[in-house]
Coordinates of C-alpha atoms and ligand atoms in Angstrom, one line a residue:
M340 CA 98.8 -54.1 -37.6
K341 CA 101.0 -51.5 -35.9
E342 CA 99.0 -51.9 -32.6
I343 CA 100.9 -55.1 -32.0
A344 CA 103.7 -54.9 -29.5
M345 CA 106.3 -57.7 -29.3
I346 CA 106.1 -59.7 -26.1
E347 CA 109.2 -61.4 -24.8
R348 CA 109.1 -64.1 -22.1
K349 CA 112.5 -65.5 -21.2
A350 CA 111.8 -67.9 -18.3
F351 CA 109.7 -70.8 -17.2
Y352 CA 107.7 -70.7 -13.9
I353 CA 109.1 -73.4 -11.7
G354 CA 108.8 -73.8 -8.0
G355 CA 107.4 -70.3 -7.6
A356 CA 110.3 -68.6 -9.4
W357 CA 111.1 -67.5 -13.0
V358 CA 113.8 -69.8 -14.3
P359 CA 115.5 -69.6 -17.7
P360 CA 115.5 -72.7 -19.8
I361 CA 118.6 -74.8 -19.1
D362 CA 119.9 -74.8 -22.7
G363 CA 118.5 -71.3 -23.6
G364 CA 116.0 -72.4 -26.2
V365 CA 113.6 -69.8 -27.7
T366 CA 110.3 -70.2 -29.7
E367 CA 109.3 -67.5 -32.1
V368 CA 105.5 -66.8 -32.0
R369 CA 104.2 -65.4 -35.3
N370 CA 101.2 -63.5 -36.3
P371 CA 99.5 -65.7 -38.9
A372 CA 98.1 -62.6 -40.7
T373 CA 101.5 -61.1 -41.4
D374 CA 104.1 -63.7 -40.4
E375 CA 105.7 -61.0 -38.2
I376 CA 107.1 -62.1 -34.8
V377 CA 104.7 -61.1 -32.0
G378 CA 106.4 -62.9 -29.2
L379 CA 109.3 -64.9 -28.0
S380 CA 108.9 -67.6 -25.4
P381 CA 111.3 -70.0 -23.9
S382 CA 111.6 -73.6 -25.3
G383 CA 112.7 -76.3 -23.0
T384 CA 114.1 -79.8 -22.9
V385 CA 113.8 -82.9 -20.7
A386 CA 115.9 -81.3 -17.9
D387 CA 113.5 -78.4 -17.6
V388 CA 110.5 -80.8 -17.3
D389 CA 112.4 -82.7 -14.6
A390 CA 112.9 -79.6 -12.6
A391 CA 109.2 -78.6 -12.9
V392 CA 108.0 -82.1 -12.0
A393 CA 110.3 -82.1 -8.9
A394 CA 108.9 -78.8 -7.8
A395 CA 105.3 -80.1 -8.3
R396 CA 106.0 -83.3 -6.4
A397 CA 107.6 -81.4 -3.5
A398 CA 104.6 -79.0 -3.3
F399 CA 102.0 -81.7 -3.5
P400 CA 101.6 -82.8 0.1
A401 CA 101.2 -79.3 1.5
W402 CA 98.8 -78.2 -1.2
A403 CA 96.7 -81.4 -0.9
A404 CA 96.5 -80.7 2.9
T405 CA 95.6 -77.0 2.4
P406 CA 91.9 -76.4 3.4
A407 CA 89.9 -76.4 0.2
T408 CA 88.4 -73.0 1.1
E409 CA 92.0 -71.5 0.9
R410 CA 92.5 -73.2 -2.5
I411 CA 89.2 -71.8 -3.7
A412 CA 90.1 -68.3 -2.5
I413 CA 93.3 -68.3 -4.6
L414 CA 91.3 -69.5 -7.7
D415 CA 88.8 -66.7 -7.2
R416 CA 91.7 -64.1 -7.1
V417 CA 93.0 -65.5 -10.3
R418 CA 89.5 -65.4 -11.9
D419 CA 89.3 -61.7 -10.9
G420 CA 92.8 -61.0 -12.3
L421 CA 91.8 -62.6 -15.6
R422 CA 88.6 -60.6 -15.7
A423 CA 90.4 -57.3 -15.0
R424 CA 92.9 -57.9 -17.8
N425 CA 90.4 -59.3 -20.3
D426 CA 91.1 -57.1 -23.3
E427 CA 94.9 -57.2 -22.9
I428 CA 95.1 -61.0 -22.7
A429 CA 92.5 -61.4 -25.5
D430 CA 94.5 -59.2 -27.9
L431 CA 97.6 -61.3 -27.1
I432 CA 95.7 -64.5 -28.0
S433 CA 94.4 -62.9 -31.2
D434 CA 97.9 -61.8 -32.3
E435 CA 99.3 -65.2 -31.8
M436 CA 96.5 -67.5 -33.2
G437 CA 94.6 -65.2 -35.4
A438 CA 91.1 -64.9 -33.9
P439 CA 89.5 -61.5 -34.6
R440 CA 90.1 -59.3 -31.5
A441 CA 86.3 -58.6 -31.1
F442 CA 85.7 -62.4 -30.9
S443 CA 88.7 -63.0 -28.6
R444 CA 87.6 -60.2 -26.2
G445 CA 84.1 -61.6 -26.1
A446 CA 84.9 -65.3 -25.8
H447 CA 88.5 -66.4 -25.2
V448 CA 89.3 -64.9 -21.8
K449 CA 85.7 -64.9 -20.6
M450 CA 85.6 -68.7 -21.0
A451 CA 88.7 -68.9 -18.8
V452 CA 87.1 -66.7 -16.2
S453 CA 84.1 -69.0 -16.1
N454 CA 86.3 -72.1 -15.9
F455 CA 88.0 -70.7 -12.8
D456 CA 84.7 -69.7 -11.3
F457 CA 82.9 -73.0 -12.0
A458 CA 85.8 -75.1 -10.8
A459 CA 85.8 -73.2 -7.5
R460 CA 82.0 -73.4 -7.2
A461 CA 82.0 -77.2 -8.0
M462 CA 84.6 -77.7 -5.2
E463 CA 82.4 -75.7 -2.8
E464 CA 79.4 -77.9 -3.8
L465 CA 81.4 -81.0 -3.1
L466 CA 82.5 -79.8 0.3
S467 CA 78.9 -78.9 1.2
E468 CA 77.7 -82.4 0.3
G469 CA 80.1 -84.0 2.7
E470 CA 81.5 -87.5 2.3
E471 CA 79.4 -90.5 1.4
A472 CA 78.8 -93.4 3.6
I473 CA 78.0 -96.8 2.1
G474 CA 77.0 -99.1 5.0
P475 CA 80.1 -99.1 7.3
T476 CA 82.3 -97.6 4.6
L477 CA 83.2 -93.9 4.2
V478 CA 84.1 -92.9 0.6
V479 CA 86.7 -90.2 0.5
R480 CA 88.4 -88.3 -2.3
D481 CA 92.1 -87.9 -2.6
P482 CA 93.7 -85.5 -5.2
V483 CA 95.3 -87.6 -7.9
G484 CA 98.8 -86.0 -7.4
V485 CA 101.0 -84.3 -9.9
V486 CA 99.0 -83.5 -13.1
G487 CA 100.8 -83.0 -16.5
A488 CA 98.6 -80.7 -18.6
I489 CA 99.2 -80.4 -22.3
T490 CA 97.2 -78.0 -24.4
P491 CA 96.6 -76.8 -28.0
W492 CA 96.5 -73.4 -29.7
N493 CA 92.9 -72.9 -30.8
F494 CA 91.4 -71.6 -27.5
P495 CA 94.7 -71.5 -25.6
L496 CA 93.7 -70.0 -22.3
H497 CA 90.3 -71.6 -22.1
Q498 CA 91.8 -75.0 -22.6
I499 CA 94.5 -74.4 -20.0
S500 CA 92.0 -73.2 -17.5
A501 CA 89.6 -76.1 -18.1
K502 CA 92.4 -78.4 -16.7
V503 CA 94.4 -76.3 -14.3
A504 CA 91.6 -74.7 -12.4
P505 CA 89.8 -78.0 -11.4
A506 CA 93.2 -79.8 -10.8
L507 CA 94.3 -77.1 -8.3
A508 CA 90.8 -76.9 -6.7
A509 CA 91.0 -80.7 -6.1
G510 CA 94.4 -80.3 -4.4
C511 CA 96.6 -81.5 -7.3
T512 CA 99.8 -79.7 -8.4
V513 CA 100.4 -79.1 -12.1
V514 CA 103.1 -79.0 -14.8
L515 CA 101.6 -77.2 -17.8
K516 CA 103.0 -77.3 -21.4
P517 CA 101.0 -74.9 -23.6
S518 CA 101.0 -75.0 -27.4
E519 CA 104.2 -73.7 -29.0
V520 CA 102.0 -71.9 -31.6
A521 CA 100.1 -69.8 -28.9
P522 CA 102.0 -69.9 -25.6
L523 CA 101.9 -66.3 -24.5
S524 CA 98.6 -66.2 -22.4
A525 CA 100.0 -69.1 -20.3
Y526 CA 102.8 -66.8 -19.1
V527 CA 100.3 -64.1 -18.1
L528 CA 98.4 -66.8 -16.1
A529 CA 101.6 -67.7 -14.3
D530 CA 102.0 -64.0 -13.4
L531 CA 98.4 -64.0 -12.0
F532 CA 99.1 -67.2 -9.9
A533 CA 102.2 -65.5 -8.4
E534 CA 100.1 -62.3 -7.7
A535 CA 97.3 -64.4 -6.1
G536 CA 99.8 -65.9 -3.6
L537 CA 99.8 -69.5 -4.9
P538 CA 102.5 -71.4 -3.0
G539 CA 105.6 -72.2 -5.1
G540 CA 105.6 -75.4 -7.0
V541 CA 101.8 -75.8 -7.1
F542 CA 101.6 -74.5 -10.7
N543 CA 104.6 -74.9 -13.0
L544 CA 105.0 -73.8 -16.6
V545 CA 107.4 -75.3 -19.2
G546 CA 107.2 -74.7 -22.9
G547 CA 108.6 -76.4 -25.9
P548 CA 107.9 -79.1 -28.6
G549 CA 105.4 -81.8 -27.9
R550 CA 107.7 -84.6 -28.9
V551 CA 110.3 -83.5 -26.4
V552 CA 108.8 -81.5 -23.5
G553 CA 105.3 -83.0 -23.9
E554 CA 106.5 -86.6 -24.1
R555 CA 108.8 -86.2 -21.0
I556 CA 105.8 -84.9 -19.0
V557 CA 103.8 -87.9 -20.1
T558 CA 106.5 -90.5 -19.3
H559 CA 107.9 -88.9 -16.2
P560 CA 107.5 -91.4 -13.3
D561 CA 106.5 -88.7 -10.9
V562 CA 103.6 -87.4 -13.0
D563 CA 100.4 -89.2 -11.8
M564 CA 97.9 -88.1 -14.4
V565 CA 98.1 -86.6 -17.9
S566 CA 95.3 -84.2 -19.0
F567 CA 95.6 -83.5 -22.8
T568 CA 93.7 -81.5 -25.3
G569 CA 94.7 -81.6 -28.9
S570 CA 94.6 -83.8 -32.0
T571 CA 93.4 -87.4 -32.0
Q572 CA 96.8 -88.4 -33.5
A573 CA 98.8 -86.8 -30.6
G574 CA 96.2 -88.1 -28.1
R575 CA 96.7 -91.7 -29.3
R576 CA 100.5 -91.4 -28.9
I577 CA 100.1 -89.9 -25.4
A578 CA 97.7 -92.7 -24.4
E579 CA 100.2 -95.3 -25.6
L580 CA 103.1 -93.6 -23.6
A581 CA 101.0 -93.1 -20.5
A582 CA 99.9 -96.8 -20.6
Q583 CA 103.5 -97.8 -19.9
G584 CA 103.2 -96.2 -16.5
L585 CA 99.5 -97.1 -16.1
K586 CA 98.8 -93.4 -15.6
K587 CA 95.4 -91.9 -15.5
V588 CA 94.7 -90.0 -18.7
A589 CA 92.0 -87.5 -19.7
L590 CA 91.9 -86.8 -23.5
E591 CA 89.9 -84.0 -25.2
L592 CA 90.5 -84.7 -28.9
G593 CA 89.1 -83.9 -32.3
G594 CA 85.6 -84.0 -33.8
K595 CA 83.5 -84.0 -37.0
S596 CA 80.2 -83.1 -35.5
A597 CA 76.8 -83.2 -37.3
N598 CA 74.1 -80.6 -37.1
I599 CA 70.7 -82.1 -38.0
V600 CA 68.0 -79.7 -39.3
L601 CA 64.5 -81.3 -39.0
E602 CA 61.9 -80.3 -41.6
D603 CA 59.8 -78.3 -39.0
A604 CA 62.8 -76.0 -38.2
D605 CA 62.7 -72.3 -39.0
L606 CA 65.4 -72.2 -41.7
S607 CA 65.7 -68.4 -41.5
V608 CA 67.0 -68.8 -37.9
A609 CA 68.7 -72.2 -38.1
I610 CA 70.9 -71.7 -41.2
P611 CA 72.6 -68.5 -40.2
A612 CA 73.1 -69.9 -36.7
A613 CA 74.4 -73.2 -38.1
L614 CA 77.1 -71.2 -40.0
K615 CA 78.1 -69.6 -36.8
Q616 CA 78.3 -73.1 -35.1
C617 CA 80.8 -74.1 -37.8
Y618 CA 82.7 -70.8 -38.4
A619 CA 83.2 -69.4 -34.9
N620 CA 86.9 -69.0 -34.0
T621 CA 87.5 -69.2 -37.8
G622 CA 86.3 -72.8 -37.7
Q623 CA 89.0 -73.8 -35.3
A624 CA 86.9 -75.4 -32.6
C625 CA 87.0 -79.0 -31.7
A626 CA 83.2 -78.9 -31.2
A627 CA 82.6 -77.1 -34.6
L628 CA 79.4 -78.4 -36.2
S629 CA 81.0 -78.9 -39.6
R630 CA 78.4 -81.3 -41.2
L631 CA 75.0 -79.8 -41.8
L632 CA 72.4 -82.5 -42.4
V633 CA 69.2 -81.2 -44.1
P634 CA 66.0 -82.8 -45.6
R635 CA 66.7 -83.3 -49.3
S636 CA 63.4 -81.5 -50.1
M637 CA 64.8 -78.3 -48.4
L638 CA 68.3 -78.5 -50.0
A639 CA 67.9 -75.6 -52.5
E640 CA 66.5 -73.2 -49.8
V641 CA 69.2 -74.2 -47.4
E642 CA 71.9 -73.6 -50.0
R643 CA 70.5 -70.1 -50.7
L644 CA 70.4 -69.2 -47.1
A645 CA 73.8 -70.6 -46.4
A646 CA 75.4 -68.6 -49.3
E647 CA 73.6 -65.5 -48.0
A648 CA 74.9 -66.0 -44.4
A649 CA 78.4 -66.9 -45.5
A650 CA 78.7 -63.6 -47.3
T651 CA 78.4 -61.9 -43.9
W652 CA 81.5 -63.8 -42.6
T653 CA 83.9 -61.1 -43.6
V654 CA 87.6 -62.0 -43.6
G655 CA 90.1 -59.5 -42.2
Y656 CA 93.0 -58.8 -39.9
Q657 CA 92.5 -59.4 -36.2
T658 CA 92.4 -55.7 -35.5
D659 CA 89.7 -55.0 -38.1
P660 CA 86.4 -54.6 -36.2
S661 CA 84.4 -55.8 -39.1
A662 CA 86.3 -59.1 -39.4
K663 CA 84.4 -62.2 -38.4
L664 CA 87.0 -64.6 -39.8
G665 CA 90.7 -63.9 -39.0
P666 CA 93.6 -65.8 -40.5
V667 CA 93.7 -69.5 -39.4
A668 CA 96.5 -70.1 -36.9
S669 CA 99.5 -70.7 -39.1
P670 CA 100.6 -71.2 -42.7
D671 CA 100.6 -74.9 -42.1
Q672 CA 97.0 -74.8 -40.9
Q673 CA 96.1 -72.8 -44.0
K674 CA 97.7 -75.3 -46.3
S675 CA 95.9 -78.1 -44.6
V676 CA 92.5 -76.4 -44.8
L677 CA 93.0 -75.4 -48.5
G678 CA 94.0 -79.0 -49.2
F679 CA 90.7 -80.2 -47.7
I680 CA 88.8 -77.7 -49.9
E681 CA 90.6 -79.0 -53.0
S682 CA 89.8 -82.6 -52.0
G683 CA 86.1 -81.6 -51.7
I684 CA 86.1 -80.3 -55.2
A685 CA 88.1 -83.3 -56.6
E686 CA 85.7 -85.8 -54.9
G687 CA 82.7 -84.2 -56.5
A688 CA 81.1 -82.0 -53.7
R689 CA 79.4 -78.9 -55.1
L690 CA 81.1 -75.7 -54.1
I691 CA 78.4 -73.1 -53.1
T692 CA 80.7 -70.3 -51.9
G693 CA 84.3 -69.7 -50.9
G694 CA 87.0 -72.1 -52.3
P695 CA 90.7 -72.7 -52.3
T696 CA 91.9 -69.2 -53.3
P697 CA 92.9 -67.2 -50.2
P698 CA 90.8 -64.0 -49.9
I699 CA 93.8 -62.0 -48.8
D700 CA 97.1 -63.1 -50.3
T701 CA 99.4 -62.1 -47.5
G702 CA 98.9 -64.3 -44.5
A703 CA 97.0 -67.5 -43.6
F704 CA 93.5 -66.5 -44.7
V705 CA 90.7 -68.8 -45.9
S706 CA 87.3 -67.8 -47.3
A707 CA 84.1 -68.8 -45.6
T708 CA 83.4 -72.0 -47.6
V709 CA 80.2 -74.0 -48.1
F710 CA 80.0 -77.3 -50.0
S711 CA 76.7 -79.1 -50.8
D712 CA 75.8 -82.6 -52.0
V713 CA 78.5 -83.9 -49.7
S714 CA 78.2 -87.7 -49.4
P715 CA 79.2 -89.5 -46.2
D716 CA 82.2 -91.2 -47.8
M717 CA 83.9 -88.0 -48.9
T718 CA 87.1 -86.8 -47.1
I719 CA 85.4 -83.5 -46.1
A720 CA 82.6 -85.5 -44.5
R721 CA 84.9 -87.7 -42.4
E722 CA 88.0 -85.7 -41.4
E723 CA 88.3 -82.8 -39.1
I724 CA 89.1 -79.7 -41.2
F725 CA 89.6 -77.1 -38.4
G726 CA 88.8 -74.2 -40.7
P727 CA 85.8 -72.3 -42.0
V728 CA 84.4 -75.1 -44.2
L729 CA 80.8 -76.3 -44.0
S730 CA 79.6 -79.5 -45.6
I731 CA 75.9 -79.7 -46.4
M732 CA 74.6 -83.2 -46.6
P733 CA 71.1 -84.1 -47.7
Y734 CA 69.0 -86.9 -46.0
D735 CA 65.7 -88.6 -47.0
T736 CA 64.6 -89.9 -43.6
V737 CA 65.4 -89.1 -40.0
D738 CA 66.8 -92.6 -39.5
E739 CA 69.2 -91.9 -42.3
A740 CA 70.3 -88.6 -40.7
V741 CA 71.1 -90.4 -37.5
E742 CA 73.0 -93.1 -39.4
I743 CA 75.1 -90.4 -41.2
A744 CA 75.6 -88.4 -38.0
N745 CA 76.9 -91.5 -36.1
S746 CA 79.0 -92.9 -39.1
V747 CA 82.3 -91.1 -38.2
P748 CA 84.8 -92.4 -35.6
Y749 CA 84.5 -89.1 -33.6
G750 CA 81.7 -88.2 -31.2
L751 CA 82.4 -84.8 -29.6
S752 CA 79.4 -82.6 -30.3
G753 CA 76.3 -82.4 -32.4
G754 CA 73.2 -80.2 -33.0
V755 CA 69.5 -80.6 -33.7
W756 CA 67.1 -77.9 -35.0
S757 CA 63.4 -78.4 -34.6
A758 CA 60.2 -76.3 -33.8
D759 CA 59.3 -79.1 -31.3
R760 CA 61.8 -79.4 -28.4
D761 CA 60.6 -82.8 -27.3
R762 CA 61.2 -84.1 -30.8
A763 CA 64.7 -82.5 -30.9
V764 CA 65.5 -84.1 -27.5
A765 CA 64.4 -87.5 -28.7
L766 CA 66.6 -87.2 -31.7
A767 CA 69.6 -85.9 -29.6
R768 CA 69.4 -89.0 -27.5
R769 CA 70.1 -91.1 -30.5
L770 CA 73.4 -89.4 -31.3
R771 CA 76.6 -91.1 -30.2
T772 CA 78.3 -88.0 -29.0
G773 CA 79.3 -86.1 -25.8
Q774 CA 77.1 -83.1 -26.3
V775 CA 74.2 -82.1 -28.5
V776 CA 73.2 -78.4 -28.9
I777 CA 69.5 -78.0 -29.3
N778 CA 68.3 -75.1 -31.3
G779 CA 71.5 -73.2 -30.9
E780 CA 71.7 -73.1 -27.1
P781 CA 74.9 -71.4 -26.0
L782 CA 77.7 -73.5 -24.5
N783 CA 77.2 -74.2 -20.8
L784 CA 80.6 -74.3 -19.1
R785 CA 79.2 -76.0 -16.0
A786 CA 77.9 -79.0 -18.0
P787 CA 80.2 -81.9 -18.9
F788 CA 82.1 -81.7 -22.2
G789 CA 84.1 -84.5 -23.8
G790 CA 84.0 -87.2 -26.4
Y791 CA 82.8 -90.6 -27.4
G792 CA 85.0 -92.9 -29.6
Q793 CA 88.1 -91.1 -31.0
S794 CA 87.1 -87.8 -29.5
G795 CA 88.6 -88.7 -26.2
L796 CA 88.3 -90.0 -22.7
G797 CA 86.9 -88.3 -19.6
R798 CA 85.0 -85.0 -19.2
E799 CA 85.9 -81.4 -18.6
Y800 CA 84.0 -78.4 -17.1
G801 CA 82.2 -77.9 -13.8
R802 CA 81.6 -80.8 -11.4
Y803 CA 82.3 -83.5 -13.9
G804 CA 85.6 -81.9 -14.8
L805 CA 86.6 -81.6 -11.1
E806 CA 85.8 -85.3 -10.4
E807 CA 88.5 -86.3 -12.9
F808 CA 91.2 -85.1 -10.6
F809 CA 90.4 -87.4 -7.6
E810 CA 91.2 -90.9 -6.6
I811 CA 88.4 -92.6 -4.7
K812 CA 89.3 -94.3 -1.4
S813 CA 87.0 -96.6 0.7
L814 CA 87.6 -96.4 4.4
Q815 CA 86.0 -99.7 5.5
G816 CA 84.6 -99.6 9.0
A817 CA 84.9 -95.8 9.3
V818 CA 81.2 -95.4 9.9
Ligands
NAD118 P1 98.3 -81.1 -31.4 O1 97.8 -82.4 -31.0 O2 99.2 -80.9 -32.5 O3 99.0 -80.4 -30.1 C1 98.4 -80.2 -28.9 C2 99.4 -80.1 -27.8 O4 100.1 -81.4 -27.7 C3 100.6 -79.1 -28.1 O5 100.9 -78.5 -26.9 C4 101.7 -80.0 -28.7 O6 103.0 -79.5 -28.4 C5 101.5 -81.3 -27.8 N1 101.9 -82.5 -28.4 C6 102.0 -82.8 -29.7 N2 102.5 -84.1 -29.9 C7 102.8 -84.5 -28.6 C8 103.3 -85.7 -28.1 N3 103.7 -86.7 -28.9 N4 103.5 -85.9 -26.8 C9 103.1 -84.9 -26.0 N5 102.6 -83.7 -26.4 C10 102.4 -83.5 -27.7 O7 97.0 -80.2 -31.6 P2 96.8 -78.6 -32.1 O8 97.1 -78.6 -33.5 O9 97.6 -77.8 -31.1 O10 95.3 -78.4 -31.8 C11 94.3 -78.7 -32.7 C12 93.6 -80.0 -32.3 O11 93.1 -80.0 -31.0 C13 92.4 -80.4 -33.2 O12 92.4 -81.7 -33.6 C14 91.2 -80.1 -32.2 O13 90.1 -80.9 -32.5 C15 91.8 -80.5 -30.9 N6 91.1 -79.9 -29.8 C16 90.2 -80.6 -29.1 C17 89.5 -80.0 -28.1 C18 88.5 -80.8 -27.2 O14 88.2 -80.3 -26.1 N7 88.1 -82.0 -27.5 C19 89.6 -78.7 -27.8 C20 90.4 -78.0 -28.7 C21 91.2 -78.6 -29.7

């Protein structure tokens, strides 16, 4: 792994300037494959958040009053800057959170490019529609105000951009706290905002622990809205804290999504694709389809195809071009995923391939793992694992499949495989979840994304994501 250079960022981006943390805190960013330090980033306290919120508050009136076309032009410059530096930023993300570089270069930064583009295009669409009149009333949109954005490590730049781009397009100002596990790409984004001519204070970046920096953002009286992506546990705590100030909250949380294969599906296509829908990003995707529901009569064939496909999910270092699974994001994450695999074995699920022995003994590696005969009450069928672990669950009737799919408290994603698209759509309508992927359709970053139940509140991406950052005002008698 000699190709990795150490990145050192020493200051937060506050009010358009690089400002060192008040008490000099530092976070070490480690490569999960080797445990070597790949970066240092500043770690803040309450006082750093207060400075960032003051800058965002001061910048808000002028930014909200800036013509939307000017805001859009800045977002487009940032989009172009991200696109131009795709491989460099992607490698940085791989080094800190473990995704193979080939995957990171193909997905992580490109998704952020799309988020900037689609937020800008959604704002243009809104402008072109004009304001709505309801009888004598004109309905207008005001930007919410100062947005606190708090993000996780699994798709670090994508998740940042899914909040920051629409918030800025709408005329809000932002204080961002990225994940302390994978903060480095956020600092490159701040560089790009500065280069793009974003006025000082519109975007502010403060790093540090969730319990200190994150909670101060959530409780600060001058933050009007909190947009959070992360675990359901932290989301619950954030919702509780935000409720004290009756703040608007958008929460993108965890999932335990079901992928239903109908008996008319072509298994030779569906099963390898279903493994990809579970294993992409080393299984660390909130929308991972980690439960594979198949007709009981097809179980043996599905297991054979799943074992065959799992063998192609080679584990390796991020820089290895043949690696499809990198290390998971940290030693803690590895411990957690291996613990789930052990619970699957202890609770009687049948291990088809993989298992609790790390395939490379230095670093946070986990083998592509498939369980079968998983029943709905098992831990691995109910809890988000966030690693490359697939649970195959047999069903006898389609009604039973729907019942199993809807039996978890989450509702973020889902999948259906069928030779008959109308049949697949009819089944998809019965799933209590924010999105359903029919026959492996690629993710559409202009369509709404978000959760039912304990998977969250609100929607991100495209027009629906933009709408979250407005207050709606009725001007009675304006028409
Ligand atoms: P996490 O909840 O531990 O942390 C996410 C962020 O919240 C980090 O920046 C962290 O510092 C901060 N944080 C933690 N506790 C906080 C608190 N009390 N107050 C304020 N901030 C706090 O999650 P993670 O381990 O970084 O990410 C993995 C989780 O994220 C998984 O559960 C996954 O499903 C979820 N996720 C959801 C989506 C989605 O769109 N629904 C997308 C990606 C990840």
